[in-house]
Amino acid sequence: MNQFEKISLPKPDFIDSLNEDQRKAVLTSEGPLLVLSGAGTGKTKVLTSRLANLIFTGKAFSSQIFAVTFTNKAAFEMKIRVEKLIKKPVEGMFIGTFHSIGARILRKNAELLSLKSDFTILDTDDQKRLIKQIISFLNLDPKRYTSKNYQYFIDHLKNLGLHYDQISNHEFENYSNGNLSKIYKLYQERLITFNAVDFGDLVLHPVKLLKQNSEILDYYQNKFKYILVDEYQDTNTTQYLLLRLLANKHKNICCVGDEDQSIYGWRGAQLKNILNFERDFTNSKIVRLEQNYRSTSNILSVASSIISENKERIGKKLWTKDIDGEKVNIINVENDEMEAITIAEKIKKLFENGVIKKEIAVLTRASFQFKEIEDRFIKDNIKYRVVGGLKFYERKEIKDALAYFRILVNKDDNLALERIINNPKRGIGISYISKFNEYANNNNFSLFESLKYHLDKKILTKKTHENISLFIKILDKHKEDIKKLKHSDVAGSLLDDMGYTEMLQNDKTPESEGRLENLKKLIVDIEKRNSIYEFLEEVSLVIDNSSEVNMAEKVSLMTLHSAKGLEFEHIFLPGWEEGIFPNQRSIEENGNKGLEEERRLAYVGITRARKTLNIIYANSRKQYNQTIYRSIPSRFLEELPKENCKLQIESVKVQKKFNTIDYITSQEFKIGDKVHHDHFGIGVILGINCDKLQVRFQKNTDVIKVLSDFVKKV
């Protein structure tokens, strides 16, 4: 026996609160690890416990950890929770979104990409305006070649990790008759000239840096001993490439996600990233988190049953120790008006039983479904909030103010300058702005330099010359003031001296008071930061800027996409009919891949519910001002387990028409079916009215009504 008895230090107490699978996910620290975290299985707890354990056990300093979340809010909350677990501050940890972390890497190495470290970050509106200028410069038809389309194309290509010289065979390039690569190239060149980047660049540029510079790659590979990624199923190709590059030395990458909740394919998310994890990272391990702490057994059975129909998944089955709870209500109503009435009546009964409003949510596939429900809520005096309305930083007065602040820190920010140079009016109309831009483009100048050139040459009208001179004078004064005065005071006085505040004060419309209040809130936000520079960066990177609202006093109404990550005691899922859910366009454009994403969306909606779940479908529905008679129940309803559901009929006519779960019957034709007509060719059914079909044929963009006897299924 050893004469010395070694001291045994206590294990961290936060490990004891984990279940067996959670503990395995936390303690497996070496090598690649994929944590498949089903809805409500304690993902956040696992993430924070894993980070805390790495620091607590001395496996890594906080500065050696690279942690990625999909919102800044989630990053902040994760940091706070880790600090609470280990009972000390977390210093130096790289924790944030891909964009915020990418910005940190880029600012440190900006010169290698012909940028300055004080570059500005464009928003979507800025992108569109710049692309519009380029379309005009190339003499392309702006109606055929819209800035919105090209902004989407460029963003999508950047999400795929593709530069303008890598898209010769891409479908977007073919669609644009070879113009996309020209626009993309000019767009990137203008960004460099303006000392600016867009959101796509914040990840694409760091990938380029790491690929082209071995010293920088070595630095960050050595720096980050452990990498942790949240919501891995939502990563795009460029984000995946960044992770592969950083993890290639230590191999200690832990990705947490749920392939069954991958619902953002339309914005670039690649499901294959999570499906191919074992192939991409050799000697990897998989831990499944399947014990659910949120929902009842009946709700979980319904969720598991519907998602099991998908082929593209790794696979898991949620379970709970809790009681079965109420069966899932499948409610059939006559029309969308009856649907809204039914939802309102059930919500009022919940109120009577003491349920608070914030625990109730109505989740729809699309926002057009809101109207009938909102109208009924107003009539019945049910207080509600629509999640996803106009956000604070998307309001015009806020964007204008931010443009002034951007010019204050970076005079070469063309798009910001263009936004405010004649706001308020300074006699600098479109013709002048076009003239200044043309000179800037032809001479590789910024717009600000072009202004100064035209002033020096004295070729402007007297009034315009005076206004521009005053504008530059005020700007220069505040650039000096910011070095010695309180930055929030400088921001406020800039808006005052430029006449912007006065313009709003002189506006007598009802909205003007609210706009002035918003500017006051903005200045208060700036005051809380260390500098205007820091404030602008945070605003550029923020993803979830929802307005403050007393949720306890309102029922939530939102789309299924907006509901991801949330949970409520009582959930209503209206509109489960073919064409609406699953969405017709999604299936038309993406086939079975689109259908499986729609099914994952259904899974997300179902798993938001803790206690009760109500799924509703209508026999007829007003859509695009047309009533679609004999709407076909969603195919997803046939995928639900009968023993965990109960059918509720809100129409005496229903029994004669349908037979699902006990009442759904297969129709000869369904909305979404492909059909062939001898004259019109191939088409897709959009609506059904008895024996009349509404069909959009490939040869004709108009919807044509045909008798069912004259078409055959394809």
XYZ file of C-alpha atoms in Angstrom:
714
model
C 0.000 0.000 0.000
C 1.228 3.444 -0.872
C 2.311 5.258 2.272
C 0.945 8.497 0.863
C -2.797 8.924 0.465
C -3.409 11.375 -2.367
C -5.851 14.230 -2.006
C -9.083 13.683 -3.913
C -10.539 16.953 -5.140
C -14.304 17.253 -5.415
C -15.862 16.897 -8.830
C -17.849 19.839 -10.132
C -21.371 19.645 -8.710
C -22.978 20.575 -12.058
C -22.031 17.129 -13.434
C -24.307 15.429 -10.870
C -27.448 17.047 -12.309
C -26.924 15.490 -15.749
C -28.541 12.295 -17.003
C -26.350 9.479 -18.333
C -26.319 10.622 -21.984
C -25.863 14.277 -21.062
C -22.930 13.335 -18.827
C -21.331 11.355 -21.654
C -21.655 14.378 -23.979
C -20.021 16.635 -21.389
C -17.162 14.329 -20.309
C -16.152 13.099 -23.807
C -13.654 15.885 -24.321
C -11.115 14.472 -26.820
C -11.692 13.955 -30.526
C -14.643 14.820 -32.785
C -18.045 14.500 -31.117
C -21.547 14.911 -32.555
C -24.259 15.433 -29.966
C -27.666 14.719 -31.512
C -29.892 16.753 -29.252
C -33.613 16.186 -29.739
C -36.129 18.925 -28.935
C -36.418 19.593 -25.202
C -33.553 17.261 -24.196
C -31.476 19.851 -22.336
C -29.168 21.006 -25.105
C -28.305 24.334 -23.457
C -27.498 22.560 -20.198
C -25.116 20.204 -22.016
C -23.422 23.037 -23.921
C -22.773 25.165 -20.850
C -21.765 22.186 -18.702
C -19.283 21.039 -21.351
C -17.658 24.479 -21.540
C -17.601 24.786 -17.777
C -16.057 21.323 -17.375
C -13.249 22.056 -19.864
C -12.269 25.129 -17.846
C -12.939 23.648 -14.379
C -10.823 20.533 -15.000
C -7.954 22.517 -16.526
C -8.189 20.875 -19.940
C -8.268 24.342 -21.471
C -8.027 27.988 -20.589
C -11.091 29.963 -21.605
C -8.956 31.686 -24.274
C -8.334 28.265 -25.892
C -12.033 27.683 -26.560
C -13.898 28.645 -29.726
C -17.685 28.517 -29.160
C -20.172 29.316 -31.895
C -23.872 30.093 -31.454
C -26.419 31.358 -33.983
C -27.492 34.475 -32.090
C -25.609 37.016 -30.020
C -28.251 36.629 -27.330
C -27.512 32.887 -27.071
C -23.770 33.610 -26.866
C -24.274 36.111 -24.052
C -26.550 33.759 -22.103
C -24.114 30.873 -22.558
C -21.230 32.962 -21.171
C -23.297 34.007 -18.133
C -24.344 30.397 -17.432
C -20.758 29.112 -17.675
C -19.591 31.791 -15.241
C -22.359 30.796 -12.850
C -21.337 27.118 -13.015
C -17.615 27.663 -12.415
C -18.220 30.657 -10.111
C -15.695 32.939 -11.807
C -15.515 35.252 -14.866
C -14.786 33.758 -18.290
C -12.120 35.886 -19.904
C -10.810 35.703 -23.451
C -13.180 33.040 -24.758
C -14.045 33.345 -28.455
C -17.808 33.000 -28.085
C -20.370 34.441 -30.494
C -21.972 33.985 -33.894
C -20.028 32.984 -36.995
C -20.350 36.589 -38.149
C -19.138 38.200 -34.918
C -16.187 35.817 -34.615
C -15.418 36.228 -38.321
C -15.380 39.998 -37.859
C -12.819 39.664 -35.026
C -10.526 37.537 -37.194
C -10.970 39.867 -40.163
C -10.289 43.104 -38.280
C -7.028 41.669 -37.010
C -5.902 40.732 -40.530
C -7.850 43.160 -42.749
C -4.794 44.503 -44.572
C -4.125 41.113 -46.154
C -7.415 41.478 -48.028
C -6.846 45.137 -49.013
C -9.149 46.338 -46.238
C -8.589 48.619 -43.253
C -9.390 47.403 -39.750
C -12.173 50.021 -39.413
C -14.237 48.574 -42.288
C -18.021 48.929 -42.115
C -20.551 46.105 -42.466
C -23.334 46.576 -44.998
C -26.916 45.605 -44.324
C -29.328 44.199 -46.911
C -30.572 47.616 -48.053
C -27.012 48.826 -48.585
C -26.279 45.728 -50.645
C -29.290 46.280 -52.881
C -28.450 49.925 -53.472
C -24.881 49.121 -54.411
C -25.966 46.339 -56.769
C -28.525 48.697 -58.313
C -25.705 51.142 -59.068
C -23.676 48.372 -60.712
C -26.627 47.216 -62.825
C -26.990 50.806 -64.040
C -23.230 51.084 -64.667
C -23.356 47.932 -66.847
C -26.392 49.304 -68.753
C -28.506 46.262 -67.856
C -32.297 46.350 -67.784
C -33.169 47.000 -64.081
C -36.601 45.403 -64.535
C -35.096 42.170 -65.809
C -32.016 42.299 -63.612
C -33.334 43.387 -60.211
C -30.991 44.275 -57.359
C -33.032 42.089 -54.999
C -32.425 38.995 -57.140
C -28.709 39.619 -57.469
C -28.373 40.349 -53.767
C -29.922 36.929 -53.104
C -27.675 35.257 -55.720
C -24.488 36.757 -54.276
C -25.461 35.926 -50.679
C -26.264 32.351 -51.698
C -22.950 31.940 -53.518
C -21.043 33.267 -50.516
C -22.890 30.782 -48.301
C -21.595 28.076 -50.656
C -18.035 29.420 -50.352
C -17.907 30.500 -54.001
C -16.105 33.579 -55.347
C -17.071 35.313 -58.605
C -14.394 33.390 -60.563
C -15.836 30.013 -59.432
C -19.389 30.214 -60.797
C -19.029 29.748 -64.551
C -21.244 26.650 -64.557
C -23.578 27.620 -61.741
C -27.324 27.725 -62.458
C -27.484 31.361 -61.313
C -24.807 32.338 -63.846
C -26.683 30.560 -66.622
C -29.941 32.162 -65.529
C -28.371 35.614 -65.748
C -26.825 35.028 -69.213
C -23.354 35.391 -67.762
C -24.020 38.728 -66.057
C -23.889 37.475 -62.466
C -20.098 36.979 -62.414
C -19.623 40.534 -63.792
C -21.953 42.035 -61.163
C -20.432 39.923 -58.375
C -16.885 40.961 -59.401
C -17.726 44.676 -59.579
C -19.641 44.402 -56.324
C -16.616 42.985 -54.485
C -14.303 45.574 -56.019
C -16.597 48.407 -54.898
C -16.719 46.960 -51.385
C -12.924 47.083 -51.190
C -12.929 50.681 -52.469
C -15.535 51.636 -49.830
C -13.629 49.751 -47.093
C -16.723 47.661 -46.473
C -17.894 44.051 -46.265
C -21.258 42.330 -46.237
C -22.407 39.525 -43.941
C -21.289 36.801 -46.321
C -17.782 38.260 -46.370
C -17.526 37.983 -42.572
C -17.164 34.216 -42.961
C -15.916 33.912 -46.556
C -12.994 36.317 -46.042
C -11.653 34.454 -42.957
C -11.869 31.158 -44.892
C -9.829 32.747 -47.684
C -7.306 34.104 -45.163
C -6.804 30.724 -43.510
C -6.463 28.901 -46.836
C -3.959 31.348 -48.300
C -1.832 32.158 -45.244
C -0.282 29.219 -43.386
C 1.014 31.457 -40.561
C -2.462 32.757 -39.754
C -3.885 29.241 -40.027
C -1.229 27.915 -37.630
C -1.942 30.751 -35.192
C -5.678 30.048 -34.919
C -5.291 26.253 -35.021
C -2.853 26.470 -32.106
C -5.012 29.001 -30.299
C -8.216 26.977 -30.341
C -7.676 23.706 -28.523
C -11.422 23.043 -28.260
C -14.223 24.014 -30.642
C -17.900 23.844 -29.780
C -20.714 24.530 -32.269
C -24.390 24.981 -31.457
C -27.191 24.338 -33.995
C -24.815 22.517 -36.321
C -27.705 21.492 -38.604
C -28.121 25.173 -39.552
C -24.554 25.719 -40.784
C -23.887 26.576 -44.417
C -20.968 25.430 -46.571
C -18.700 28.408 -45.805
C -19.235 28.048 -42.053
C -18.470 24.342 -42.369
C -15.226 25.129 -44.224
C -14.173 27.547 -41.475
C -14.759 24.888 -38.803
C -12.838 22.222 -40.772
C -9.838 24.528 -41.130
C -9.761 25.513 -37.445
C -10.304 21.977 -36.116
C -7.742 20.274 -38.311
C -4.937 20.249 -35.725
C -6.397 19.320 -32.313
C -9.491 17.546 -33.732
C -11.422 18.472 -30.559
C -14.592 19.678 -32.229
C -17.983 19.109 -30.630
C -21.023 19.863 -32.779
C -24.445 19.937 -31.158
C -27.562 19.835 -33.301
C -30.681 18.030 -34.449
C -31.030 16.990 -38.072
C -34.792 16.772 -37.498
C -34.901 20.521 -36.834
C -33.064 21.598 -39.983
C -35.588 24.066 -41.450
C -33.432 26.791 -42.989
C -32.414 25.245 -46.303
C -33.933 28.278 -48.070
C -31.296 30.522 -46.519
C -28.278 28.310 -47.195
C -28.230 25.754 -44.362
C -26.769 22.419 -45.498
C -28.359 19.352 -43.898
C -25.477 17.235 -45.238
C -23.087 18.927 -42.767
C -24.651 17.081 -39.847
C -25.517 13.917 -41.803
C -21.884 13.542 -42.981
C -20.230 14.343 -39.655
C -18.787 10.840 -39.167
C -17.376 10.872 -42.715
C -15.930 14.386 -42.425
C -14.317 13.930 -39.011
C -12.531 10.572 -38.672
C -12.706 8.627 -35.384
C -15.741 10.629 -34.345
C -18.310 9.649 -31.733
C -22.060 10.239 -31.605
C -24.076 10.800 -28.440
C -27.864 10.906 -28.683
C -29.894 13.002 -26.240
C -33.375 11.468 -26.346
C -34.852 12.021 -22.888
C -37.260 14.928 -23.261
C -37.996 17.285 -20.354
C -40.558 19.479 -22.135
C -43.514 17.626 -23.618
C -45.993 14.908 -22.668
C -45.663 11.351 -23.931
C -48.559 11.764 -26.401
C -46.992 14.857 -27.972
C -43.616 13.123 -28.290
C -45.188 10.040 -29.892
C -46.857 12.246 -32.501
C -43.556 14.067 -33.157
C -41.555 10.833 -33.459
C -44.131 9.239 -35.738
C -44.203 12.077 -38.256
C -40.429 12.622 -38.428
C -39.773 8.886 -38.846
C -41.178 9.229 -42.376
C -38.071 11.205 -43.377
C -35.245 9.306 -45.038
C -32.481 11.927 -44.624
C -31.804 11.611 -40.905
C -29.448 9.836 -38.533
C -32.279 8.806 -36.263
C -33.395 9.042 -32.632
C -36.613 8.680 -30.658
C -37.712 11.071 -27.963
C -39.120 9.730 -24.703
C -40.139 11.104 -21.315
C -40.670 9.887 -17.779
C -43.670 12.205 -17.481
C -47.342 11.218 -17.816
C -49.041 10.674 -21.152
C -51.020 13.918 -20.866
C -53.897 14.873 -23.126
C -54.162 13.301 -26.546
C -53.317 15.543 -29.491
C -56.452 17.203 -30.857
C -56.996 16.883 -34.617
C -59.682 19.457 -35.330
C -61.618 19.579 -38.593
C -63.472 22.832 -39.394
C -65.571 23.975 -42.328
C -63.457 26.993 -43.358
C -60.778 29.406 -42.221
C -63.318 31.636 -40.469
C -64.481 28.664 -38.401
C -60.825 27.826 -37.785
C -60.219 31.258 -36.244
C -63.408 31.018 -34.139
C -62.396 27.568 -32.857
C -58.908 28.772 -31.868
C -60.334 31.840 -30.106
C -62.919 29.787 -28.186
C -60.342 27.266 -27.001
C -57.991 30.054 -25.926
C -60.755 31.731 -23.891
C -61.402 28.399 -22.116
C -57.693 28.229 -21.282
C -57.954 31.727 -19.784
C -60.888 30.549 -17.667
C -58.721 27.710 -16.368
C -56.041 30.134 -15.234
C -53.574 29.798 -18.135
C -51.563 32.987 -18.681
C -51.394 34.444 -22.175
C -47.648 34.036 -22.674
C -48.036 30.247 -22.473
C -50.228 30.126 -25.601
C -49.024 30.303 -29.201
C -50.550 29.943 -32.653
C -47.990 28.745 -35.212
C -48.707 28.966 -38.951
C -46.821 27.844 -42.041
C -47.114 31.279 -43.646
C -47.934 34.799 -42.493
C -50.940 35.152 -44.828
C -52.765 32.828 -42.421
C -52.659 35.509 -39.707
C -55.476 37.742 -40.979
C -58.560 35.680 -40.065
C -57.040 34.795 -36.705
C -56.102 38.415 -35.951
C -59.585 39.633 -36.910
C -61.158 37.089 -34.540
C -58.753 37.950 -31.713
C -59.660 41.637 -32.092
C -63.403 40.858 -32.047
C -63.008 38.661 -28.956
C -60.633 41.094 -27.225
C -57.811 38.550 -27.041
C -54.539 40.460 -26.606
C -51.862 39.114 -28.932
C -48.498 39.921 -30.443
C -47.282 39.083 -33.936
C -43.717 37.890 -33.610
C -41.472 39.008 -36.429
C -42.894 42.524 -37.131
C -40.699 45.482 -38.072
C -37.698 45.433 -35.798
C -36.165 48.462 -34.147
C -33.025 48.633 -36.272
C -35.044 48.193 -39.468
C -36.986 51.461 -38.985
C -36.203 54.298 -41.369
C -35.205 56.903 -38.783
C -32.858 54.416 -37.095
C -31.240 53.422 -40.399
C -30.788 57.108 -41.235
C -29.159 57.829 -37.873
C -26.881 54.799 -38.198
C -25.803 56.025 -41.648
C -24.750 59.371 -40.070
C -22.751 57.513 -37.413
C -21.136 55.245 -40.022
C -19.951 58.288 -41.984
C -18.603 59.728 -38.765
C -16.240 56.752 -38.282
C -15.635 55.944 -41.964
C -16.017 58.766 -44.479
C -15.458 56.304 -47.355
C -18.711 54.451 -46.621
C -20.414 55.349 -49.915
C -23.743 53.750 -49.200
C -24.158 55.458 -45.856
C -23.253 58.808 -47.413
C -25.650 58.312 -50.297
C -28.457 57.569 -47.841
C -28.120 60.792 -45.868
C -26.471 63.361 -48.168
C -29.906 64.738 -49.070
C -31.711 63.701 -45.887
C -32.837 66.270 -44.801
C -33.114 68.044 -48.158
C -29.947 69.887 -49.220
C -30.716 70.434 -52.879
C -28.667 67.375 -53.833
C -31.074 65.423 -56.023
C -30.713 62.194 -57.979
C -28.939 63.881 -60.903
C -26.231 65.292 -58.638
C -25.787 61.992 -56.790
C -25.518 60.137 -60.103
C -22.927 62.656 -61.281
C -20.878 62.278 -58.083
C -21.116 58.469 -58.254
C -20.087 58.396 -61.910
C -16.959 60.423 -61.194
C -16.176 58.245 -58.168
C -16.565 55.004 -60.167
C -14.525 56.205 -63.124
C -11.656 57.383 -60.923
C -11.804 54.721 -58.239
C -12.709 57.377 -55.654
C -15.071 57.193 -52.747
C -18.258 59.279 -52.942
C -16.900 61.582 -50.238
C -13.750 62.263 -52.270
C -15.939 62.967 -55.295
C -17.907 65.546 -53.266
C -14.711 67.313 -52.239
C -13.421 67.296 -55.842
C -16.582 68.971 -57.133
C -16.355 71.555 -54.343
C -12.739 72.360 -55.181
C -13.565 72.756 -58.894
C -16.454 75.101 -57.998
C -18.743 73.595 -60.648
C -21.864 73.377 -58.470
C -24.671 75.866 -58.003
C -24.093 78.383 -55.230
C -26.754 76.875 -52.936
C -25.600 73.280 -53.449
C -21.975 74.341 -52.929
C -22.912 76.020 -49.624
C -24.926 73.012 -48.415
C -22.217 70.464 -49.183
C -19.548 72.718 -47.624
C -21.644 73.004 -44.467
C -22.234 69.245 -44.422
C -18.482 68.522 -44.572
C -17.720 71.240 -42.008
C -20.200 69.745 -39.496
C -18.843 66.249 -40.121
C -15.206 67.346 -39.645
C -16.105 69.176 -36.412
C -17.739 66.064 -34.936
C -14.821 63.883 -36.041
C -12.642 66.087 -33.834
C -15.222 66.203 -31.019
C -15.371 62.412 -30.793
C -11.720 62.356 -29.724
C -12.369 64.505 -26.624
C -16.109 64.516 -25.818
C -18.584 61.883 -24.614
C -19.432 59.748 -27.653
C -23.199 59.674 -27.020
C -23.250 63.494 -26.819
C -21.381 63.709 -30.118
C -23.870 61.317 -31.735
C -26.824 63.390 -30.525
C -25.329 66.722 -31.574
C -24.429 65.328 -35.021
C -28.116 64.578 -35.707
C -29.061 68.013 -34.343
C -26.448 69.983 -36.292
C -27.179 68.124 -39.528
C -30.837 69.171 -39.202
C -32.167 65.631 -38.956
C -33.754 66.060 -35.512
C -35.377 69.325 -36.598
C -36.815 67.609 -39.691
C -38.616 65.079 -37.490
C -39.736 67.799 -35.073
C -41.301 69.722 -37.972
C -43.119 66.603 -39.176
C -46.661 66.842 -37.842
C -47.781 63.337 -38.737
C -48.816 61.024 -35.869
C -45.711 58.896 -36.426
C -43.198 61.697 -35.867
C -43.344 61.604 -32.058
C -42.574 57.893 -32.039
C -39.640 58.435 -34.410
C -38.119 61.045 -32.105
C -38.547 58.659 -29.171
C -36.756 55.947 -31.157
C -33.803 58.282 -31.748
C -33.662 58.975 -28.004
C -33.551 55.218 -27.335
C -30.731 54.924 -29.862
C -28.621 57.578 -28.122
C -29.199 55.844 -24.776
C -27.964 52.578 -26.353
C -24.836 54.339 -27.622
C -24.195 55.744 -24.138
C -24.028 52.174 -22.783
C -21.155 51.312 -25.154
C -17.513 52.314 -24.945
C -17.537 54.005 -28.339
C -19.624 54.664 -31.450
C -17.294 52.240 -33.245
C -18.205 49.445 -30.781
C -21.888 50.315 -30.972
C -21.964 50.145 -34.790
C -20.269 46.753 -34.781
C -22.787 45.314 -32.319
C -25.708 46.695 -34.321
C -24.316 45.251 -37.554
C -23.917 41.818 -36.029
C -27.068 41.585 -33.998
C -29.552 39.010 -35.304
C -32.450 39.061 -32.871
C -33.478 42.667 -32.137
C -37.079 42.003 -31.133
C -38.883 44.894 -29.544
C -39.531 44.606 -25.822
C -43.028 43.378 -25.070
C -44.853 42.176 -21.978
C -45.260 38.600 -23.126
C -47.314 37.693 -20.069
C -50.099 39.870 -21.368
C -50.246 38.559 -24.939
C -50.865 35.377 -26.919
C -48.106 34.765 -29.476
C -48.890 34.522 -33.191
C -45.969 33.557 -35.402
C -44.786 31.421 -38.289
C -43.257 28.017 -37.633
C -39.828 29.304 -38.694
C -40.003 32.020 -36.024
C -40.977 29.493 -33.352
C -37.768 27.456 -33.443
C -36.079 27.456 -30.055
C -39.238 28.543 -28.206
C -41.706 26.543 -26.133
C -45.234 27.080 -24.841
C -47.658 25.110 -22.702
C -50.412 25.234 -25.332
C -49.881 25.204 -29.100
C -52.305 25.634 -32.024
C -51.204 24.541 -35.515
C -53.794 25.713 -38.102
C -53.832 25.214 -41.872
C -52.814 21.565 -42.203
C -53.968 21.178 -45.787
C -52.165 20.209 -48.963
C -50.695 23.246 -50.692
C -50.478 25.186 -47.448
C -48.685 22.652 -45.283
C -46.736 21.045 -46.833
C -46.105 24.189 -48.820
C -46.801 23.758 -52.507
C -43.882 25.882 -53.728
C -41.399 24.053 -51.535
C -42.373 20.714 -53.073
C -42.528 22.087 -56.631
C -39.036 23.600 -56.436
C -37.242 20.991 -54.348
C -39.222 17.753 -54.731
C -38.744 15.193 -51.968
C -35.996 17.288 -50.395
C -38.520 20.107 -49.999
C -41.136 17.715 -48.615
C -38.727 16.431 -45.968
C -37.885 19.979 -44.873
C -41.633 20.685 -44.599
C -41.956 17.575 -42.430
C -39.112 18.799 -40.219
C -40.993 22.073 -39.897
C -44.041 20.111 -38.692
C -41.809 18.346 -36.181
C -40.524 21.693 -34.895
C -44.084 22.982 -34.483
C -45.247 19.875 -32.612
C -42.273 19.856 -30.242
C -42.896 23.474 -29.129
C -45.820 22.207 -27.024
C -45.436 21.238 -23.369
C -48.997 20.278 -22.356
C -51.557 20.460 -25.184
C -51.382 20.424 -28.967
C -54.186 21.285 -31.409
C -53.759 20.571 -35.141
C -56.448 22.087 -37.366
C -57.447 21.594 -41.004
C -60.305 23.178 -42.963
C -62.605 21.896 -45.712
C -62.322 25.165 -47.619
C -60.114 28.207 -47.313
C -59.792 31.688 -48.773
C -56.376 31.973 -50.340
C -55.254 34.786 -52.597
C -58.880 36.013 -52.577
C -60.106 32.692 -53.983
C -61.985 30.027 -52.086
C -60.566 26.560 -52.589
C -63.395 24.114 -52.081
C -62.808 20.605 -50.842
C -59.319 21.350 -49.575
C -57.350 18.172 -49.176
C -56.150 17.373 -45.633
C -52.384 17.464 -45.253
C -50.603 14.200 -45.966
C -48.875 14.763 -42.621
C -52.141 13.969 -40.816
C -52.032 10.433 -42.165
C -48.603 10.017 -40.595
C -49.826 10.624 -37.034
C -50.362 7.687 -34.662
C -54.069 7.102 -34.072
C -53.640 5.966 -30.453
C -52.125 9.321 -29.439
C -54.734 11.516 -31.165
C -58.400 12.328 -30.979
C -60.546 13.792 -33.742
C -62.726 16.795 -33.006
C -65.311 17.848 -35.602
C -66.501 21.446 -35.713
C -68.817 20.983 -38.725
C -71.818 18.715 -39.229
C -70.823 18.302 -42.868
C -67.406 16.908 -42.147
C -68.314 13.260 -41.586
C -69.755 12.942 -45.065
C -66.661 14.375 -46.668
C -63.629 13.052 -44.826
C -62.456 10.074 -42.902
C -59.217 10.991 -41.024
C -57.401 9.820 -38.781
C -60.578 7.915 -39.004
C -61.852 10.257 -41.699
C -59.184 10.928 -44.312
C -59.671 9.033 -47.566
C -57.391 9.076 -50.568
C -58.773 11.320 -53.284
C -58.199 10.756 -56.941
C -56.536 14.138 -57.090
C -54.776 16.169 -54.431
C -53.447 19.701 -54.392
C -49.824 19.357 -55.475
C -50.375 16.419 -57.827
C -48.665 16.609 -61.220
C -51.064 15.970 -64.110
C -50.986 15.758 -67.916
C -53.465 17.383 -70.323
C -53.460 16.510 -74.042
C -53.462 20.170 -75.056
C -51.772 22.037 -72.189
C -49.158 19.441 -71.259
C -47.737 18.956 -67.732
C -49.117 20.989 -64.837
C -49.586 21.113 -61.049
C -52.960 21.163 -59.257
C -53.376 24.315 -57.145
C -57.061 24.006 -56.250
C -60.009 21.615 -56.396
C -63.703 22.460 -56.709
C -65.724 19.239 -57.093
C -64.771 17.892 -60.543
C -63.040 21.148 -61.576
C -59.307 21.488 -61.088
C -57.247 24.693 -60.938
C -53.982 23.854 -62.689
C -50.838 25.838 -63.518
C -49.309 24.303 -66.656
C -45.636 24.584 -67.578
C -46.499 26.095 -70.984
C -48.686 28.795 -69.416
C -48.094 30.791 -66.222
C -51.841 31.446 -65.790
C -53.979 29.154 -63.629
C -56.417 27.241 -65.896
C -59.614 25.507 -64.792
C -60.068 22.044 -66.321
C -62.404 19.098 -65.715
C -60.794 16.214 -63.856
C -61.898 13.787 -66.630
C -59.510 15.465 -69.088
C -56.276 15.069 -67.116
C -54.263 12.127 -65.866
C -51.847 11.883 -62.967
C -48.182 11.884 -63.971
